[in-house]
Amino acid sequence: MMKLINKATAVILLSILLTMALTGCQSNGAKSPEAAQNSAEKNTPDEQAKGEGASNSTAPASENSEGQSAEAIKEGSMEKEGNVVLKELAFVYNEHTIAISDTANEDQMEQMLGKPDNLKSHTYSAGDGTNMDTLIGFTEKVYTYPGLEIKTISIPEGKQDSIFHIEITDPKYATVRNIKAGDSLDTLKNAYPEGKLLGDGAPNEEDDFRYEPSNYVDVMSFHIKDAKVESIQIYSLLD
């Protein structure tokens, strides 16, 4: 009888031991949700570090791309600034800005300024008595309005006329910096600090105040009389 009891006890003990062993294995093999979360949190810095490493590896390319974009914009801006210099040599009328080197045929001129009081056209030739051999074959047109004269010229091979000379005496035509005939010399100097008087600049004497970009080809000249702007000339020197 004792042998049977001992045997049964041994079997029970063995079963308990096997159960405990299996429970331990399951405990080690599967993680609880909390344990899994803790493990993920521990792995996050490494994963972030790897992510940051990838981001850093592409950073130079991104920076280079941005640098190229900035350079392109800068170049575009420089080109635009060059155009702006030419646009400074202009006047404004009825919200139209008319500048040296603008292309303008007869229809465009009429749309911007109305029908001229007078329109003359002349094509230079060897025997026209003007002695302008460099302009032979070129056609010059002169548009005359009250207080305004505009000259255009077209090359022999082309049909487009471009403005090369503007003269203003009427105050209704103002420069892009809002200077017009009748303004004081002080007002002119404040508007065009880059310009200069060509003569002595005595208030009671006549003088010319010149504003020009660095190309020395396109010029804006204000004729001064009695310390006021009497007329404005904007022109481009023809070769």
PDB file of N, CA, C and O in Angstrom, residues 96-135:
ATOM      1  N   HIS A  96       0.264 103.103 -68.307  1.00  0.00           N
ATOM      2  CA  HIS A  96       1.189 102.481 -69.254  1.00  0.00           C
ATOM      3  C   HIS A  96       2.599 102.988 -68.959  1.00  0.00           C
ATOM      4  O   HIS A  96       2.819 104.194 -68.847  1.00  0.00           O
ATOM      5  N   THR A  97       3.545 102.057 -68.839  1.00  0.00           N
ATOM      6  CA  THR A  97       4.946 102.423 -68.668  1.00  0.00           C
ATOM      7  C   THR A  97       5.644 102.259 -70.012  1.00  0.00           C
ATOM      8  O   THR A  97       5.682 101.166 -70.575  1.00  0.00           O
ATOM      9  N   ILE A  98       6.173 103.340 -70.522  1.00  0.00           N
ATOM     10  CA  ILE A  98       6.790 103.355 -71.851  1.00  0.00           C
ATOM     11  C   ILE A  98       8.274 103.647 -71.676  1.00  0.00           C
ATOM     12  O   ILE A  98       8.656 104.704 -71.174  1.00  0.00           O
ATOM     13  N   ALA A  99       9.112 102.708 -72.109  1.00  0.00           N
ATOM     14  CA  ALA A  99      10.539 102.786 -71.818  1.00  0.00           C
ATOM     15  C   ALA A  99      11.380 102.734 -73.084  1.00  0.00           C
ATOM     16  O   ALA A  99      10.931 102.278 -74.142  1.00  0.00           O
ATOM     17  N   ILE A 100      12.607 103.180 -72.939  1.00  0.00           N
ATOM     18  CA  ILE A 100      13.590 103.036 -74.007  1.00  0.00           C
ATOM     19  C   ILE A 100      13.761 101.547 -74.335  1.00  0.00           C
ATOM     20  O   ILE A 100      13.763 100.695 -73.454  1.00  0.00           O
ATOM     21  N   SER A 101      13.898 101.252 -75.612  1.00  0.00           N
ATOM     22  CA  SER A 101      14.086  99.897 -76.141  1.00  0.00           C
ATOM     23  C   SER A 101      12.798  99.085 -76.203  1.00  0.00           C
ATOM     24  O   SER A 101      12.817  97.953 -76.679  1.00  0.00           O
ATOM     25  N   ASP A 102      11.681  99.644 -75.729  1.00  0.00           N
ATOM     26  CA  ASP A 102      10.395  98.956 -75.907  1.00  0.00           C
ATOM     27  C   ASP A 102      10.055  98.896 -77.391  1.00  0.00           C
ATOM     28  O   ASP A 102      10.321  99.838 -78.140  1.00  0.00           O
ATOM     29  N   THR A 103       9.460  97.793 -77.814  1.00  0.00           N
ATOM     30  CA  THR A 103       8.959  97.714 -79.180  1.00  0.00           C
ATOM     31  C   THR A 103       7.574  98.344 -79.227  1.00  0.00           C
ATOM     32  O   THR A 103       6.753  98.117 -78.329  1.00  0.00           O
ATOM     33  N   ALA A 104       7.321  99.137 -80.224  1.00  0.00           N
ATOM     34  CA  ALA A 104       6.032  99.825 -80.317  1.00  0.00           C
ATOM     35  C   ALA A 104       5.757 100.202 -81.767  1.00  0.00           C
ATOM     36  O   ALA A 104       6.440 101.063 -82.332  1.00  0.00           O
ATOM     37  N   ASN A 105       4.758  99.559 -82.354  1.00  0.00           N
ATOM     38  CA  ASN A 105       4.366  99.955 -83.709  1.00  0.00           C
ATOM     39  C   ASN A 105       3.278 101.026 -83.618  1.00  0.00           C
ATOM     40  O   ASN A 105       2.908 101.477 -82.529  1.00  0.00           O
ATOM     41  N   GLU A 106       2.738 101.425 -84.769  1.00  0.00           N
ATOM     42  CA  GLU A 106       1.776 102.526 -84.784  1.00  0.00           C
ATOM     43  C   GLU A 106       0.508 102.190 -83.998  1.00  0.00           C
ATOM     44  O   GLU A 106      -0.037 103.037 -83.279  1.00  0.00           O
ATOM     45  N   ASP A 107       0.034 100.965 -84.123  1.00  0.00           N
ATOM     46  CA  ASP A 107      -1.175 100.575 -83.395  1.00  0.00           C
ATOM     47  C   ASP A 107      -0.943 100.599 -81.886  1.00  0.00           C
ATOM     48  O   ASP A 107      -1.794 101.060 -81.121  1.00  0.00           O
ATOM     49  N   GLN A 108       0.195 100.090 -81.451  1.00  0.00           N
ATOM     50  CA  GLN A 108       0.498 100.074 -80.021  1.00  0.00           C
ATOM     51  C   GLN A 108       0.645 101.487 -79.465  1.00  0.00           C
ATOM     52  O   GLN A 108       0.174 101.784 -78.363  1.00  0.00           O
ATOM     53  N   MET A 109       1.277 102.354 -80.219  1.00  0.00           N
ATOM     54  CA  MET A 109       1.443 103.736 -79.773  1.00  0.00           C
ATOM     55  C   MET A 109       0.082 104.415 -79.624  1.00  0.00           C
ATOM     56  O   MET A 109      -0.170 105.148 -78.655  1.00  0.00           O
ATOM     57  N   GLU A 110      -0.817 104.149 -80.558  1.00  0.00           N
ATOM     58  CA  GLU A 110      -2.144 104.766 -80.484  1.00  0.00           C
ATOM     59  C   GLU A 110      -2.934 104.217 -79.303  1.00  0.00           C
ATOM     60  O   GLU A 110      -3.676 104.952 -78.643  1.00  0.00           O
ATOM     61  N   GLN A 111      -2.775 102.917 -79.018  1.00  0.00           N
ATOM     62  CA  GLN A 111      -3.470 102.327 -77.866  1.00  0.00           C
ATOM     63  C   GLN A 111      -2.978 102.920 -76.555  1.00  0.00           C
ATOM     64  O   GLN A 111      -3.770 103.135 -75.630  1.00  0.00           O
ATOM     65  N   MET A 112      -1.683 103.199 -76.454  1.00  0.00           N
ATOM     66  CA  MET A 112      -1.117 103.702 -75.199  1.00  0.00           C
ATOM     67  C   MET A 112      -1.286 105.208 -75.029  1.00  0.00           C
ATOM     68  O   MET A 112      -1.558 105.692 -73.929  1.00  0.00           O
ATOM     69  N   LEU A 113      -1.117 105.951 -76.133  1.00  0.00           N
ATOM     70  CA  LEU A 113      -1.055 107.413 -76.034  1.00  0.00           C
ATOM     71  C   LEU A 113      -2.124 108.147 -76.828  1.00  0.00           C
ATOM     72  O   LEU A 113      -2.239 109.363 -76.723  1.00  0.00           O
ATOM     73  N   GLY A 114      -2.877 107.406 -77.590  1.00  0.00           N
ATOM     74  CA  GLY A 114      -3.857 108.045 -78.462  1.00  0.00           C
ATOM     75  C   GLY A 114      -3.248 108.356 -79.824  1.00  0.00           C
ATOM     76  O   GLY A 114      -2.062 108.124 -80.074  1.00  0.00           O
ATOM     77  N   LYS A 115      -4.057 108.895 -80.698  1.00  0.00           N
ATOM     78  CA  LYS A 115      -3.581 109.220 -82.034  1.00  0.00           C
ATOM     79  C   LYS A 115      -2.669 110.438 -81.984  1.00  0.00           C
ATOM     80  O   LYS A 115      -3.010 111.469 -81.392  1.00  0.00           O
ATOM     81  N   PRO A 116      -1.484 110.356 -82.573  1.00  0.00           N
ATOM     82  CA  PRO A 116      -0.547 111.497 -82.518  1.00  0.00           C
ATOM     83  C   PRO A 116      -1.025 112.669 -83.363  1.00  0.00           C
ATOM     84  O   PRO A 116      -1.742 112.492 -84.353  1.00  0.00           O
ATOM     85  N   ASP A 117      -0.597 113.852 -82.972  1.00  0.00           N
ATOM     86  CA  ASP A 117      -0.896 115.031 -83.784  1.00  0.00           C
ATOM     87  C   ASP A 117      -0.178 114.954 -85.129  1.00  0.00           C
ATOM     88  O   ASP A 117      -0.674 115.457 -86.148  1.00  0.00           O
ATOM     89  N   ASN A 118       0.995 114.330 -85.086  1.00  0.00           N
ATOM     90  CA  ASN A 118       1.777 114.237 -86.319  1.00  0.00           C
ATOM     91  C   ASN A 118       2.621 112.967 -86.289  1.00  0.00           C
ATOM     92  O   ASN A 118       3.099 112.554 -85.221  1.00  0.00           O
ATOM     93  N   LEU A 119       2.781 112.317 -87.411  1.00  0.00           N
ATOM     94  CA  LEU A 119       3.612 111.117 -87.524  1.00  0.00           C
ATOM     95  C   LEU A 119       4.449 111.229 -88.796  1.00  0.00           C
ATOM     96  O   LEU A 119       3.925 111.347 -89.898  1.00  0.00           O
ATOM     97  N   LYS A 120       5.763 111.216 -88.614  1.00  0.00           N
ATOM     98  CA  LYS A 120       6.686 111.256 -89.745  1.00  0.00           C
ATOM     99  C   LYS A 120       7.469 109.957 -89.814  1.00  0.00           C
ATOM    100  O   LYS A 120       7.810 109.363 -88.787  1.00  0.00           O
ATOM    101  N   SER A 121       7.772 109.517 -91.037  1.00  0.00           N
ATOM    102  CA  SER A 121       8.552 108.304 -91.233  1.00  0.00           C
ATOM    103  C   SER A 121       9.641 108.567 -92.266  1.00  0.00           C
ATOM    104  O   SER A 121       9.400 109.227 -93.291  1.00  0.00           O
ATOM    105  N   HIS A 122      10.840 108.085 -91.977  1.00  0.00           N
ATOM    106  CA  HIS A 122      11.956 108.308 -92.899  1.00  0.00           C
ATOM    107  C   HIS A 122      12.873 107.083 -92.894  1.00  0.00           C
ATOM    108  O   HIS A 122      13.278 106.599 -91.833  1.00  0.00           O
ATOM    109  N   THR A 123      13.167 106.575 -94.096  1.00  0.00           N
ATOM    110  CA  THR A 123      14.108 105.465 -94.243  1.00  0.00           C
ATOM    111  C   THR A 123      15.436 106.035 -94.733  1.00  0.00           C
ATOM    112  O   THR A 123      15.493 106.684 -95.791  1.00  0.00           O
ATOM    113  N   TYR A 124      16.486 105.809 -93.952  1.00  0.00           N
ATOM    114  CA  TYR A 124      17.792 106.380 -94.295  1.00  0.00           C
ATOM    115  C   TYR A 124      18.367 105.710 -95.539  1.00  0.00           C
ATOM    116  O   TYR A 124      18.292 104.486 -95.716  1.00  0.00           O
ATOM    117  N   SER A 125      18.953 106.539 -96.394  1.00  0.00           N
ATOM    118  CA  SER A 125      19.595 106.035 -97.617  1.00  0.00           C
ATOM    119  C   SER A 125      20.884 106.813 -97.855  1.00  0.00           C
ATOM    120  O   SER A 125      21.148 107.836 -97.208  1.00  0.00           O
ATOM    121  N   ALA A 126      21.684 106.354 -98.793  1.00  0.00           N
ATOM    122  CA  ALA A 126      22.986 106.970 -99.044  1.00  0.00           C
ATOM    123  C   ALA A 126      22.856 108.396 -99.560  1.00  0.00           C
ATOM    124  O   ALA A 126      23.731 109.236 -99.318  1.00  0.00           O
ATOM    125  N   GLY A 127      21.794 108.711-100.295  1.00  0.00           N
ATOM    126  CA  GLY A 127      21.675 110.047-100.878  1.00  0.00           C
ATOM    127  C   GLY A 127      20.632 110.912-100.213  1.00  0.00           C
ATOM    128  O   GLY A 127      20.123 111.843-100.852  1.00  0.00           O
ATOM    129  N   ASP A 128      20.307 110.680 -98.948  1.00  0.00           N
ATOM    130  CA  ASP A 128      19.242 111.475 -98.326  1.00  0.00           C
ATOM    131  C   ASP A 128      19.763 112.752 -97.670  1.00  0.00           C
ATOM    132  O   ASP A 128      18.990 113.546 -97.125  1.00  0.00           O
ATOM    133  N   GLY A 129      21.079 112.968 -97.705  1.00  0.00           N
ATOM    134  CA  GLY A 129      21.656 114.190 -97.174  1.00  0.00           C
ATOM    135  C   GLY A 129      21.824 114.223 -95.673  1.00  0.00           C
ATOM    136  O   GLY A 129      22.249 115.243 -95.113  1.00  0.00           O
ATOM    137  N   THR A 130      21.529 113.133 -94.996  1.00  0.00           N
ATOM    138  CA  THR A 130      21.662 113.120 -93.531  1.00  0.00           C
ATOM    139  C   THR A 130      23.064 112.699 -93.081  1.00  0.00           C
ATOM    140  O   THR A 130      23.422 112.885 -91.913  1.00  0.00           O
ATOM    141  N   ASN A 131      23.828 112.110 -93.968  1.00  0.00           N
ATOM    142  CA  ASN A 131      25.171 111.610 -93.645  1.00  0.00           C
ATOM    143  C   ASN A 131      25.152 110.602 -92.480  1.00  0.00           C
ATOM    144  O   ASN A 131      26.073 110.544 -91.681  1.00  0.00           O
ATOM    145  N   MET A 132      24.083 109.811 -92.452  1.00  0.00           N
ATOM    146  CA  MET A 132      23.962 108.768 -91.423  1.00  0.00           C
ATOM    147  C   MET A 132      24.181 107.403 -92.078  1.00  0.00           C
ATOM    148  O   MET A 132      23.261 106.586 -92.223  1.00  0.00           O
ATOM    149  N   ASP A 133      25.425 107.182 -92.523  1.00  0.00           N
ATOM    150  CA  ASP A 133      25.714 105.954 -93.261  1.00  0.00           C
ATOM    151  C   ASP A 133      25.470 104.698 -92.419  1.00  0.00           C
ATOM    152  O   ASP A 133      25.101 103.648 -92.949  1.00  0.00           O
ATOM    153  N   THR A 134      25.690 104.810 -91.110  1.00  0.00           N
ATOM    154  CA  THR A 134      25.503 103.619 -90.259  1.00  0.00           C
ATOM    155  C   THR A 134      24.034 103.227 -90.135  1.00  0.00           C
ATOM    156  O   THR A 134      23.735 102.118 -89.692  1.00  0.00           O
ATOM    157  N   LEU A 135      23.129 104.139 -90.530  1.00  0.00           N
ATOM    158  CA  LEU A 135      21.693 103.851 -90.406  1.00  0.00           C
ATOM    159  C   LEU A 135      21.021 103.605 -91.766  1.00  0.00           C
ATOM    160  O   LEU A 135      19.792 103.573 -91.845  1.00  0.00           O
TER     161      LEU A 135
END
